[in-house]
Coordinates of C-alpha atoms in Angstrom, one line a residue:
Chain A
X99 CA 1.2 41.7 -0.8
X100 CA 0.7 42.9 3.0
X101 CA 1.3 46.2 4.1
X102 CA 3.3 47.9 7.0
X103 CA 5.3 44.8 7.5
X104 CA 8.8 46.6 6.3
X105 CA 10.2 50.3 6.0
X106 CA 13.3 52.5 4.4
X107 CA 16.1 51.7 2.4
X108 CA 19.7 50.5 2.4
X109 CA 20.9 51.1 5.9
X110 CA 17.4 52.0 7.5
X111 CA 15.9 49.2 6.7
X112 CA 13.7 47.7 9.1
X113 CA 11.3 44.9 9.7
X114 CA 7.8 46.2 11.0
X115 CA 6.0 44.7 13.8
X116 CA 4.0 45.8 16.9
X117 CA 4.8 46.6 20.5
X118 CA 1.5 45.8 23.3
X119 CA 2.1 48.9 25.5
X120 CA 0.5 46.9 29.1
X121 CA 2.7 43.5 28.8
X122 CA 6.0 44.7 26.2
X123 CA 5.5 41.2 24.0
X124 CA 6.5 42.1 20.1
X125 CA 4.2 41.0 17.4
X126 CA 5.8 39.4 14.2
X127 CA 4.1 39.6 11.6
X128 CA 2.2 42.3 13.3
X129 CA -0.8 41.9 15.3
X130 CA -3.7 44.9 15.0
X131 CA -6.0 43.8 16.9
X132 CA -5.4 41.8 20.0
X133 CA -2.2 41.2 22.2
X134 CA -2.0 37.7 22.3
X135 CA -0.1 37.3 25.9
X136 CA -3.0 35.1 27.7
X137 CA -2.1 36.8 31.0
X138 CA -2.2 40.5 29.4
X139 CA -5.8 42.2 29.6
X140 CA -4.4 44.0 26.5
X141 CA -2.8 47.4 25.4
X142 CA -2.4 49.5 22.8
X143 CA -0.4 47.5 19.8
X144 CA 2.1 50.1 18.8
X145 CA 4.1 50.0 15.7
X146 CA 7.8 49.0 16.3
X147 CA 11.1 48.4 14.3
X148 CA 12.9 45.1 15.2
X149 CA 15.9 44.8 15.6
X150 CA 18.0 45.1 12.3
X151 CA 20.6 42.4 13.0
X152 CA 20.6 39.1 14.5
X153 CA 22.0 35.6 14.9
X154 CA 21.1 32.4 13.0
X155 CA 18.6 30.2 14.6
X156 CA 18.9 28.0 11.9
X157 CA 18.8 27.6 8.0
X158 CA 18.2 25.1 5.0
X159 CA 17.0 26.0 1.6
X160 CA 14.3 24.9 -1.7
X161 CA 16.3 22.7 -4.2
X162 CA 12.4 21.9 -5.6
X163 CA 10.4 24.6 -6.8
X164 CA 7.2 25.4 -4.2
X165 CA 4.1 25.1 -5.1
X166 CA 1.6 27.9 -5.7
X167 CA 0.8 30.0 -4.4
X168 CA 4.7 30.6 -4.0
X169 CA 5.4 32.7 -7.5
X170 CA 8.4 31.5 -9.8
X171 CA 9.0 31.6 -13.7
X172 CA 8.2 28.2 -15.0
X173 CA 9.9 28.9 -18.0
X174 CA 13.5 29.4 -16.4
X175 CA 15.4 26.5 -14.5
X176 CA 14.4 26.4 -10.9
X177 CA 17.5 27.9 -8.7
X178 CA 17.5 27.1 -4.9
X179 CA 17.7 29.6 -2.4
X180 CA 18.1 29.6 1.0
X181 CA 15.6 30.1 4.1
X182 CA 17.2 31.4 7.6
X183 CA 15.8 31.5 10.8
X184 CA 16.7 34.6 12.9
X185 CA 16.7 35.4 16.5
X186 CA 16.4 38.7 17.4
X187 CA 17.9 39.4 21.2
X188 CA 15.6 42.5 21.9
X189 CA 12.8 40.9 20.9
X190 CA 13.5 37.4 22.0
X191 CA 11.5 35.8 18.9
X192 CA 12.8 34.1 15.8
X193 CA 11.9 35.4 12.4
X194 CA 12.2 33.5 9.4
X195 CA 13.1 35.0 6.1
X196 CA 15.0 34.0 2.4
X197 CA 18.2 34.6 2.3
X198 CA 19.8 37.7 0.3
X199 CA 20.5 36.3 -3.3
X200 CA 23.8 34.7 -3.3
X201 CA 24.0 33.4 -0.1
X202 CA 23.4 29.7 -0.1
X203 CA 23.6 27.1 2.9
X204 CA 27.3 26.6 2.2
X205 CA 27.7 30.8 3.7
X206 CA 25.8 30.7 6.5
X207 CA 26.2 28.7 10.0
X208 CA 24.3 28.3 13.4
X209 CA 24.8 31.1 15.5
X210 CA 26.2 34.0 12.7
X211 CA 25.1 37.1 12.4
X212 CA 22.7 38.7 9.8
X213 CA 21.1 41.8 8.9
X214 CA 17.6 42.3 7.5
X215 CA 18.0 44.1 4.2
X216 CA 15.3 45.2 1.0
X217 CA 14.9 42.3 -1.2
X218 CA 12.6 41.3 -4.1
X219 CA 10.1 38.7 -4.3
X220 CA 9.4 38.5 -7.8
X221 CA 7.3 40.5 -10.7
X222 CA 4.4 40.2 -11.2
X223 CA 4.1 38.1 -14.3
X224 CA 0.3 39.9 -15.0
X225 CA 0.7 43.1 -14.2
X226 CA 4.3 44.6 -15.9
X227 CA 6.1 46.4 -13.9
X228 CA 4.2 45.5 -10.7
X229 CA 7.4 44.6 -8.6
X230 CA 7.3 42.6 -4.9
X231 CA 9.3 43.8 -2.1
X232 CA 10.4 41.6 0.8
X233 CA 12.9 41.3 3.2
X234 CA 16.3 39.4 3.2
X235 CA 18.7 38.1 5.5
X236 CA 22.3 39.1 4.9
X237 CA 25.7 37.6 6.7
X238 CA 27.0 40.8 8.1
X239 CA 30.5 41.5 6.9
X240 CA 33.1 40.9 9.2
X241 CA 35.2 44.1 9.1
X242 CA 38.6 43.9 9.7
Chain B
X194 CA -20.2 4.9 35.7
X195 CA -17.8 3.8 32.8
X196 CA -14.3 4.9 33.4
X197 CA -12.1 3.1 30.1
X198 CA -12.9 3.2 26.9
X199 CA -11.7 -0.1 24.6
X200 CA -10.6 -0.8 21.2
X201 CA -12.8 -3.5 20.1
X202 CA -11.5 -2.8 16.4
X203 CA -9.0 -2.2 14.3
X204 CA -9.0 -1.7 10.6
X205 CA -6.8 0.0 7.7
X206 CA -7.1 0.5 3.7
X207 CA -3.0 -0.1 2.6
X208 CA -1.5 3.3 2.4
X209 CA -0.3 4.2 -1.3
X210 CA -1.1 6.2 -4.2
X211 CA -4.2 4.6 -5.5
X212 CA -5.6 7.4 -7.5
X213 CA -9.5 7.1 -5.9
X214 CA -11.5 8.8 -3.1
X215 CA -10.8 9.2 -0.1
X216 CA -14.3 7.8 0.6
X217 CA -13.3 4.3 -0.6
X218 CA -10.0 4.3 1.6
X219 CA -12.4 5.4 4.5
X220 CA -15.3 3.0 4.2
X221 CA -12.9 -0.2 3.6
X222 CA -10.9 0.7 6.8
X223 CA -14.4 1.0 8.6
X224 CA -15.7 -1.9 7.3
X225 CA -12.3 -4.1 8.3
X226 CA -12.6 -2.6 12.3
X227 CA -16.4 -3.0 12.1
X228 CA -15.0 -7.0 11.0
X229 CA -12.8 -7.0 13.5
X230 CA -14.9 -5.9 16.4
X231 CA -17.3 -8.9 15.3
X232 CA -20.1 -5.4 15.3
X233 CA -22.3 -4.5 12.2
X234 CA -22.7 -0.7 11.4
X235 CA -26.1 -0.8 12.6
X236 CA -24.2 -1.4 16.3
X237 CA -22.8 2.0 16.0
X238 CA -24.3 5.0 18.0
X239 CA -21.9 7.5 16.8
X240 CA -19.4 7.7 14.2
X241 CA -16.6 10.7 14.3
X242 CA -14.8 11.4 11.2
X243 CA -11.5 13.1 11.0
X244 CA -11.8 15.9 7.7
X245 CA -9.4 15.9 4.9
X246 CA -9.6 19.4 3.4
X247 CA -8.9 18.3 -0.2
X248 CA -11.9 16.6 -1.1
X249 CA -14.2 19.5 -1.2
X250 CA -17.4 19.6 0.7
X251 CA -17.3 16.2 1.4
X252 CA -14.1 16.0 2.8
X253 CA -14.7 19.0 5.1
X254 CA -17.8 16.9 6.3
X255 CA -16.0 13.6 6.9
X256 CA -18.0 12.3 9.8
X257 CA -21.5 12.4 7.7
X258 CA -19.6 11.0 4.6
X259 CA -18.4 8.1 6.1
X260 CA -22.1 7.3 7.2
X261 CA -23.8 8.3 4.1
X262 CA -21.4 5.9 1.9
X263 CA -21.6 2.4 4.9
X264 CA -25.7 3.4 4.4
X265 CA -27.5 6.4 6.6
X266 CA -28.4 4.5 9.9
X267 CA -29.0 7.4 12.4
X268 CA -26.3 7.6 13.9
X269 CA -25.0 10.8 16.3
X270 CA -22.1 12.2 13.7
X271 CA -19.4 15.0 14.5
X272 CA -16.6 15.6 11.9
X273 CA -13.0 17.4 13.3
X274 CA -10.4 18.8 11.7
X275 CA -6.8 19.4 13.1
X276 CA -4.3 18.6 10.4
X277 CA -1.6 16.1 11.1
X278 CA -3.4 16.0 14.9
X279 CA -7.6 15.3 13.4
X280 CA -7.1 11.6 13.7
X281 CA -6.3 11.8 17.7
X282 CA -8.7 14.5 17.9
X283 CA -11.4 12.8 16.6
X284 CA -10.2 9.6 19.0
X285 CA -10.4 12.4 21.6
X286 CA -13.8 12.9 21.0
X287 CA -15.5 9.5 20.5
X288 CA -13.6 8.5 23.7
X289 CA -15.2 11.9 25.6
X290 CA -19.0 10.7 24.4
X291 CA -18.5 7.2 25.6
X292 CA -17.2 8.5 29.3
X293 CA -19.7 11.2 29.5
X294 CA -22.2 8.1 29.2
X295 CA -23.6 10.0 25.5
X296 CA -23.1 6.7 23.1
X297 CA -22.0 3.2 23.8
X298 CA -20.1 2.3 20.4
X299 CA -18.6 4.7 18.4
X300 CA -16.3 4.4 15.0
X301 CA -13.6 6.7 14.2
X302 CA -12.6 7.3 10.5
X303 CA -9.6 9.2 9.0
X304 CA -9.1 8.8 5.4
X305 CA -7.2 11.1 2.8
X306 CA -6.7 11.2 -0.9
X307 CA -3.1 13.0 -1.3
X308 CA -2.2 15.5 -3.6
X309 CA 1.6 14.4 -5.2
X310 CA 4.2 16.0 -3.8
X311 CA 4.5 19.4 -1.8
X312 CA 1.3 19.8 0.5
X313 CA -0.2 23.5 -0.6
X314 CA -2.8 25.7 1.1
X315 CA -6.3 26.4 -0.5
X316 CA -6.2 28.6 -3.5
X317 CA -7.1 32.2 -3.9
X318 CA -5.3 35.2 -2.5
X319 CA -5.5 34.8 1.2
X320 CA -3.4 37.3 2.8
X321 CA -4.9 36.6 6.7
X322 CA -4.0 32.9 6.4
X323 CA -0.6 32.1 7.8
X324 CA -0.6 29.2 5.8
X325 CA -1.1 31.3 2.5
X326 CA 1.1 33.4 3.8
X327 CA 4.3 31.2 4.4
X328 CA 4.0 29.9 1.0
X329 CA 3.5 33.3 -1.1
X330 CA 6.2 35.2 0.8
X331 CA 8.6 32.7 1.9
X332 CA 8.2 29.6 -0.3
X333 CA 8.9 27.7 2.8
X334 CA 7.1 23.9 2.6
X335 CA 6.9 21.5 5.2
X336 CA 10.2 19.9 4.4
X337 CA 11.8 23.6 5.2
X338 CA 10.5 23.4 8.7
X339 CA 12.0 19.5 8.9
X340 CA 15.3 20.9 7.5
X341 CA 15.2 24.2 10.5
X342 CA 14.7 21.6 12.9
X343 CA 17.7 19.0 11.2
X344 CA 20.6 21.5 10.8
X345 CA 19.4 23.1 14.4
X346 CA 19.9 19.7 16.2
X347 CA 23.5 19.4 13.9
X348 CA 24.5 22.6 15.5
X349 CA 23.6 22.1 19.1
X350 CA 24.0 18.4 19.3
X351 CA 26.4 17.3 16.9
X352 CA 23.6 14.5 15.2
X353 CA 24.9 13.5 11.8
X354 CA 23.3 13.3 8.3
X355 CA 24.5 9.8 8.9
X356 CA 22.1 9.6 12.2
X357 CA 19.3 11.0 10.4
X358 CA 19.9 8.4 7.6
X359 CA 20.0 5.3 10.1
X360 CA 16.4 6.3 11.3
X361 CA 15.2 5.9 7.8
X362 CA 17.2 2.2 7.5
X363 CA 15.3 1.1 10.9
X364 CA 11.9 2.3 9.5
X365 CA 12.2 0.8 6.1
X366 CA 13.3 -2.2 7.9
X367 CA 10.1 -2.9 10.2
X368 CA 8.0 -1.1 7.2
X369 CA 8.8 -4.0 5.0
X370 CA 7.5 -6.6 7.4
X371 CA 3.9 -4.1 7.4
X372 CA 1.3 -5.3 4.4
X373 CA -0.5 -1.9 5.1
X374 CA 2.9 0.2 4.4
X375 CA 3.0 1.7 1.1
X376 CA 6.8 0.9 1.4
X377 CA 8.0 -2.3 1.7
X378 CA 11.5 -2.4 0.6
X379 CA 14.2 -2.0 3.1
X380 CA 16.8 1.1 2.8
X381 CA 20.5 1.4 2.7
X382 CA 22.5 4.4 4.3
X383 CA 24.1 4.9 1.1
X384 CA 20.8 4.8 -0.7
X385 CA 19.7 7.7 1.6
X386 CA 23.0 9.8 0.8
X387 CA 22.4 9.0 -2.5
X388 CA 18.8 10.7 -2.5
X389 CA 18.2 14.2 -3.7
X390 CA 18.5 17.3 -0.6
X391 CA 15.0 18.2 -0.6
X392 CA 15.7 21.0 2.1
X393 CA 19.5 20.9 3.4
X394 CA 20.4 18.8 5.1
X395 CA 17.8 16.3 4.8
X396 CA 17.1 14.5 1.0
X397 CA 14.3 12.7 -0.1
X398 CA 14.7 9.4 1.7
X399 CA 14.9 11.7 5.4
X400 CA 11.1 13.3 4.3
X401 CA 8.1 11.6 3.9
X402 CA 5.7 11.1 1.5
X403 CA 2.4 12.1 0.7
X404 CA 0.2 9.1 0.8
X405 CA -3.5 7.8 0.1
X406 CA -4.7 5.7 3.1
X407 CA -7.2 5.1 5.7
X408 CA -7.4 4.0 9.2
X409 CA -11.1 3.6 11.5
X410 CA -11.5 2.3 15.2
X411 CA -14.4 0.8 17.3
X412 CA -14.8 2.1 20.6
X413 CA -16.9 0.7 23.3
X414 CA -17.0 1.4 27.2
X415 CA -16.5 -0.6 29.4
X416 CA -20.3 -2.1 30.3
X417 CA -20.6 -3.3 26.3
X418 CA -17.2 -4.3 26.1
X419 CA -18.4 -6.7 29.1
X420 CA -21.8 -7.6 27.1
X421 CA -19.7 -8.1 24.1
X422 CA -17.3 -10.7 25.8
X423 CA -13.9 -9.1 24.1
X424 CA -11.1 -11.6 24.5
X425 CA -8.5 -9.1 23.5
X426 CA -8.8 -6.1 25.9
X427 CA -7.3 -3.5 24.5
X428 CA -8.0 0.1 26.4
X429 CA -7.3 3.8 25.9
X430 CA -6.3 5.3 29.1
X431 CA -5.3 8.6 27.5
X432 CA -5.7 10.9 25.1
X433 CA -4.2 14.2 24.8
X434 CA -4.9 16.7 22.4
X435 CA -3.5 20.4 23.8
X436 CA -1.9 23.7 22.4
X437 CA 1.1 25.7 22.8
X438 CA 1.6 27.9 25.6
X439 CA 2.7 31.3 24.8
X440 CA 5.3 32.3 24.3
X441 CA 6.2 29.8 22.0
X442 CA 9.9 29.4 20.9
X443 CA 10.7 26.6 18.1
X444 CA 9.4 28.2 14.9
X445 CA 6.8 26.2 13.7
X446 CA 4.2 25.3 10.7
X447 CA 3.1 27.8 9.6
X448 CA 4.5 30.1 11.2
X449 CA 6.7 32.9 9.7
X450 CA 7.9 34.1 13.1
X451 CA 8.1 32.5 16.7
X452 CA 6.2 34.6 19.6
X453 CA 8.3 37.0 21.7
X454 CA 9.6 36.1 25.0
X455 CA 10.2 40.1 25.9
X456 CA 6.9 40.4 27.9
X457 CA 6.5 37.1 29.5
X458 CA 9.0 34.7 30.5
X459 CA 8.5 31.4 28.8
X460 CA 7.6 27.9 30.5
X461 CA 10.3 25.7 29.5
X462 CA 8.2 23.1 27.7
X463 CA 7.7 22.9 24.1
X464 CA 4.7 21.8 22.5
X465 CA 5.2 18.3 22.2
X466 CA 7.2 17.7 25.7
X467 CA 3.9 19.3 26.9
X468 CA 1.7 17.0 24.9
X469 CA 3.3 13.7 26.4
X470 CA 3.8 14.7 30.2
X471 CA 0.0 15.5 29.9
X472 CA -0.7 12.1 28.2
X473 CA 1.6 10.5 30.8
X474 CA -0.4 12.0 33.9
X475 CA -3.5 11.2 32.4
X476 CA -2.3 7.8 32.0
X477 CA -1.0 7.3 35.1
X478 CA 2.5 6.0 33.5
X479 CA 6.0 7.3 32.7
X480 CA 8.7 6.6 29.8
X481 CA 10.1 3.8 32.0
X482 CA 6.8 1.9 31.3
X483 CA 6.3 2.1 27.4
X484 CA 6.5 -1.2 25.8
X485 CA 6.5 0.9 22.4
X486 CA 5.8 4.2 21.0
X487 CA 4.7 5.6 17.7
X488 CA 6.0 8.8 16.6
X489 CA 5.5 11.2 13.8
X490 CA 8.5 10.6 12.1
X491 CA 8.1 13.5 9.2
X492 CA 11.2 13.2 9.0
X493 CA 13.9 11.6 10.3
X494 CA 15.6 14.3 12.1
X495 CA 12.3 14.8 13.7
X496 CA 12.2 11.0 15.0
X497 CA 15.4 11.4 17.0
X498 CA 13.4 14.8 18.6
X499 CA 10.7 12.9 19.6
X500 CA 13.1 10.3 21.6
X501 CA 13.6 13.2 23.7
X502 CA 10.1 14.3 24.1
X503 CA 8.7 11.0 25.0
X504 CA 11.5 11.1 27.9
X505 CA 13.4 7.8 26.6
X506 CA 16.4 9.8 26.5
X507 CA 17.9 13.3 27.9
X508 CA 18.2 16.7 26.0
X509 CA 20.5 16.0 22.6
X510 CA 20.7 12.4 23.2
X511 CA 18.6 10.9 20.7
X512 CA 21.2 9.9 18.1
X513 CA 22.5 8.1 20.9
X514 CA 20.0 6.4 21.8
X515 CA 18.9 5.1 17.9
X516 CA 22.8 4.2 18.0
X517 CA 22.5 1.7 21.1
X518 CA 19.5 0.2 19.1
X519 CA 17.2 0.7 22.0
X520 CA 14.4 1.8 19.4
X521 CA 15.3 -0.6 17.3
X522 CA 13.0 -4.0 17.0
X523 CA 14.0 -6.2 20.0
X524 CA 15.5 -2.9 22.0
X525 CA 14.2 -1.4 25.4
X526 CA 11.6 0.7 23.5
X527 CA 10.9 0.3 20.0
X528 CA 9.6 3.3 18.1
X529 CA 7.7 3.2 14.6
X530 CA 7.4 -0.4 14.4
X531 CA 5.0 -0.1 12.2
X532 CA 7.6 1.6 10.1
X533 CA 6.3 4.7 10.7
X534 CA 5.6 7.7 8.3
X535 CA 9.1 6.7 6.8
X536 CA 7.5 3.7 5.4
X537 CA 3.4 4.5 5.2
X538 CA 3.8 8.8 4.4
X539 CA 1.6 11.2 4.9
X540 CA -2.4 10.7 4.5
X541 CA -3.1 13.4 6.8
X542 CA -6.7 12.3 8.8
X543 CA -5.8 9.1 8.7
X544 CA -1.9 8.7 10.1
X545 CA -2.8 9.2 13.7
X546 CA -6.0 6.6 13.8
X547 CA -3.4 4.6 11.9
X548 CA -1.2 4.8 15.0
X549 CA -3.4 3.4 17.6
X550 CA -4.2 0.5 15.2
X551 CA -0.4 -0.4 14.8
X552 CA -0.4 -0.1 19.3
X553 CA -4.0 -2.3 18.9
X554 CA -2.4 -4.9 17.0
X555 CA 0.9 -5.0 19.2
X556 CA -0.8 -5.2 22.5
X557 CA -3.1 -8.3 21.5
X558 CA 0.2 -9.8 20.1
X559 CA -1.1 -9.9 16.4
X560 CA 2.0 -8.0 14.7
X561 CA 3.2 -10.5 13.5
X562 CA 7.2 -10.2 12.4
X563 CA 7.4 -7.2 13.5
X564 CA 5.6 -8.3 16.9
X565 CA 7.1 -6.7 19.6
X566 CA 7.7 -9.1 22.7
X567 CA 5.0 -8.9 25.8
X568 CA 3.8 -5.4 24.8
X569 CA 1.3 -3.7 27.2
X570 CA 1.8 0.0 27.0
X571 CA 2.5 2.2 23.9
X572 CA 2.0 5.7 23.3
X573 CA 1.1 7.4 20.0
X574 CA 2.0 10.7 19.6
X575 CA 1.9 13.6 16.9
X576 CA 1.5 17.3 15.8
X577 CA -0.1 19.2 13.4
X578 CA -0.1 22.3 12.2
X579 CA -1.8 25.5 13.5
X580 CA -0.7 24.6 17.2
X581 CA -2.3 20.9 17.6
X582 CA -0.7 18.2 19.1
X583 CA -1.6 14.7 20.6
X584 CA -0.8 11.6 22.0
X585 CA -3.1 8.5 23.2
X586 CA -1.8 6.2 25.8
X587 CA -3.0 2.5 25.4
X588 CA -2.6 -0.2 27.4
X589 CA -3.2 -4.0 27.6

């Protein structure tokens, strides 16, 4: 869908964003071209990893079915999932993503904290086989 | 040198879903403030139209399609688009023509056809539209960003789905006493717990709708408003139309992601703070003054937000506020007595024209039921998506 906005696997996951290397303000999603800090004459935009966990800005969830071009199976009943607003310490900057699958509003809560893990968008219904990546937000488990 | 601008007229089509174009809605609520001023269309110098972008071409030239369909006179045309804010804007600009002296009576028309349901970008693959791209990757509507905001202000300020429900009972209330609301049936709490979640926590009854409507002023300085021998002296003593400042730091439409605050220290004032203190220094007034205000209320959550913006209450208060009735009908400053966007919904050009006519009507005393007592300053206030916001102060 867009490239370079997400890397690795399983534990080295990582959202992708850019760094401006005169003023040190974070891009999310990335910015190529132009730092956008109105009092920066402008740097190099680096690539840089954000932060992997944070803590829950806020939250709700879709009990209707978006419209296009948001891409679900018509055919199937429509099941809700959550949205969660993250906010990332390093970066101070809040990043919104679906929650992992399972997780609904009842599991999450102001303040918690979440990791960004792989996730699927959907197939593409045209193209077999074709699958989307995205990123999720997880609860991080609470070891004992 | 003229220095105010005037509302010599008023008009509105009824919001609703009428299934025709937005044309029709646009040219009736012309014609009714053309009426209303006591001015023909041939008076007009300029006419500013406020775009809706689902009516094709037409729509994206709303200024020149208002003309063409009240019959091509010559007049100076401009048409502006800035989503929920292109109704102020384009108040913004026909008021910035008649100060800098450029045209002496100018109409303003905002008029939208409404898609049902879920507002959608424009189709195709559009990967470098953030709009596109909140939709395709996140499925996150407008009602999403309403629910972010909801469950944020339940976390920080302990407001209740209860609180967010008696917003929508005060609206429906003074909506039912509006003949240009498209609701006009008043609302029980229990009927708004009984209402579907939309986006947890708020349901159905907390969001607005997508409407059909239009709204159009007459604008005149000060000289022809003289000539003219108004009776009913309505003015415009500020408009404010302004931007974030970076780094923002309440996620917004559409945004996927808020700026960073790790290179530069933010100001402390969010968007639509911003946007009234501006209108307020402009205006020469502060909260303590208003008589009324008018509010995007898309949703109800977001009302109680707005309490706190306009400075009628502190930081987390605004539950309290709605609780003590004081922007109730008859309290120390109403809000939505029109019945806001709870009771007309969403016609997107059109809502924040629609605004200053409820403030027009109010400050002549014409309102009617819903009158509210010696009005002589109210504020109109709203934002829109892509970083747009405005407010117009108007005064008696």
């Amino acid at each position: 869908m867009v490239d370079g906005w997400f890397t690795g696997d399983g534990d080295d996951f990582r959202l992708l964003g850019t760094r401006c290397a005169a003023c040190a303000s974070v891009f999310f999603p990335r910015e190529d071209v132009h730092c956008r800090n109105p009092g920066c004459e402008g740097g190099e935009l680096a690539e840089v990893a954000l932060s992997r966990r944070g803590r829950v800005w806020s939250y709700t969830d879709c009990r209707y079915r978006p419209p296009s071009p948001y891409v679900s199976d018509r055919e199937l009943p429509w099941e809700p999932y959550a949205l969660v607003a993250v906010e990332l310490e390093a970066e101070r900057m809040v990043v919104l993503g679906q929650a992992a699958p399972g997780v609904g509003v009842g599991e999450l809560a102001v303040g918690m904290e979440v990791e960004a893990v792989p996730g699927v968008l959907g197939e593409d219904p045209g193209d077999a086989g074709t699958v989307w990546t995205t990123w999720n937000w997880r609860p991080v488990e609470v070891s004992a | 040198m003229t220095t105010e601008v005037a509302v010599l007229g008023a008009g509105m089509h009824p919001w609703g879903k009428w299934g025709r174009g937005f044309t029709e809605y646009g040219v009736t609520a012309a014609r009714a403030a053309l009426d209303d001023a006591g001015l023909d269309w041939r008076d007009v110098d300029a006419v500013v139209g406020a775009d809706t972008v689902r009516g094709g071409y037409p729509g994206y030239v709303a200024g020149a399609t208002f003309a063409r369909a009240l019959g091509w006179q010559g007049a100076r045309v401009t048409s502006v688009y800035a989503a929920c804010a292109s109704g102020a804007q384009a108040i913004d600009v026909a008021r910035a023509r008649i100060l800098a002296g450029l045209s002496r009576v100018v109409l303003v028309v905002g008029a939208d056809a409404a898609p049902k349901g879920f507002f959608r970008p424009a189709g195709g693959e559009r990967p470098d539209d953030p709009d596109w791209l909140r939709f395709r990757l996140l499925g996150a509507t407008n009602p999403v960003y309403f629910g972010l905001y909801a469950r944020r202000r339940m976390a920080l300020y302990g407001d209740t789905l209860e609180d967010f429900a008696a917003v929508k009972v005060k609206n429906a209330a003074l909506g039912a006493l509006n003949p240009h609301a498209r609701y006009r049936a008043r609302v029980t709490p229990e009927e708004v717990a009984a209402s579907p979640v939309v986006a947890d926590p708020l349901r159905l009854l907390d969001i607005c709708a997508t409407s059909d409507g239009g709204a159009a002023l007459v604008l005149a300085g000060a000289d022809f408003t003289r000539a003219h021998a108004e009776s009913r002296p309505v003015r415009i003593r500020a408009v404010s139309t302004l931007t974030p400042r970076y780094p923002t730091q309440v996620l917004d439409l559409p945004d996927i992601a808020t700026d960073s605050a790790a290179g530069v220290e933010p100001s402390g004032e969010p968007l639509r703070t911003a946007i009234v203190r501006a209108a307020y220094e402009e205006a020469g007034i502060g909260p303590e003054d208003l008589s009324l205000a008018e509010v995007y209320d898309l949703s109800t959550a977001l009302e109680l937000q707005w309490y706190e913006d306009l400075g009628l209450c502190g930081a987390g208060e605004g539950a309290k506020l709605l609780r003590e009735g004081a922007t109730a009908l008859g309290g120390r400053t109403p809000v939505n007595v029109s019945g806001g966007l709870a009771s007309f919904g969403e016609a997107v050009p059109a809502q924040a024209i629609a605004q200053v006519c409820e403030l027009t009507r109010q400050l002549r005393g014409e309102a009617g039921e819903r009158q509210v007592a010696g009005a002589r300053v109210g504020i109109a206030a709203n934002q829109g998506l892509f970083g747009h916001g405005s407010a117009v102060v108007v005064v008696r």
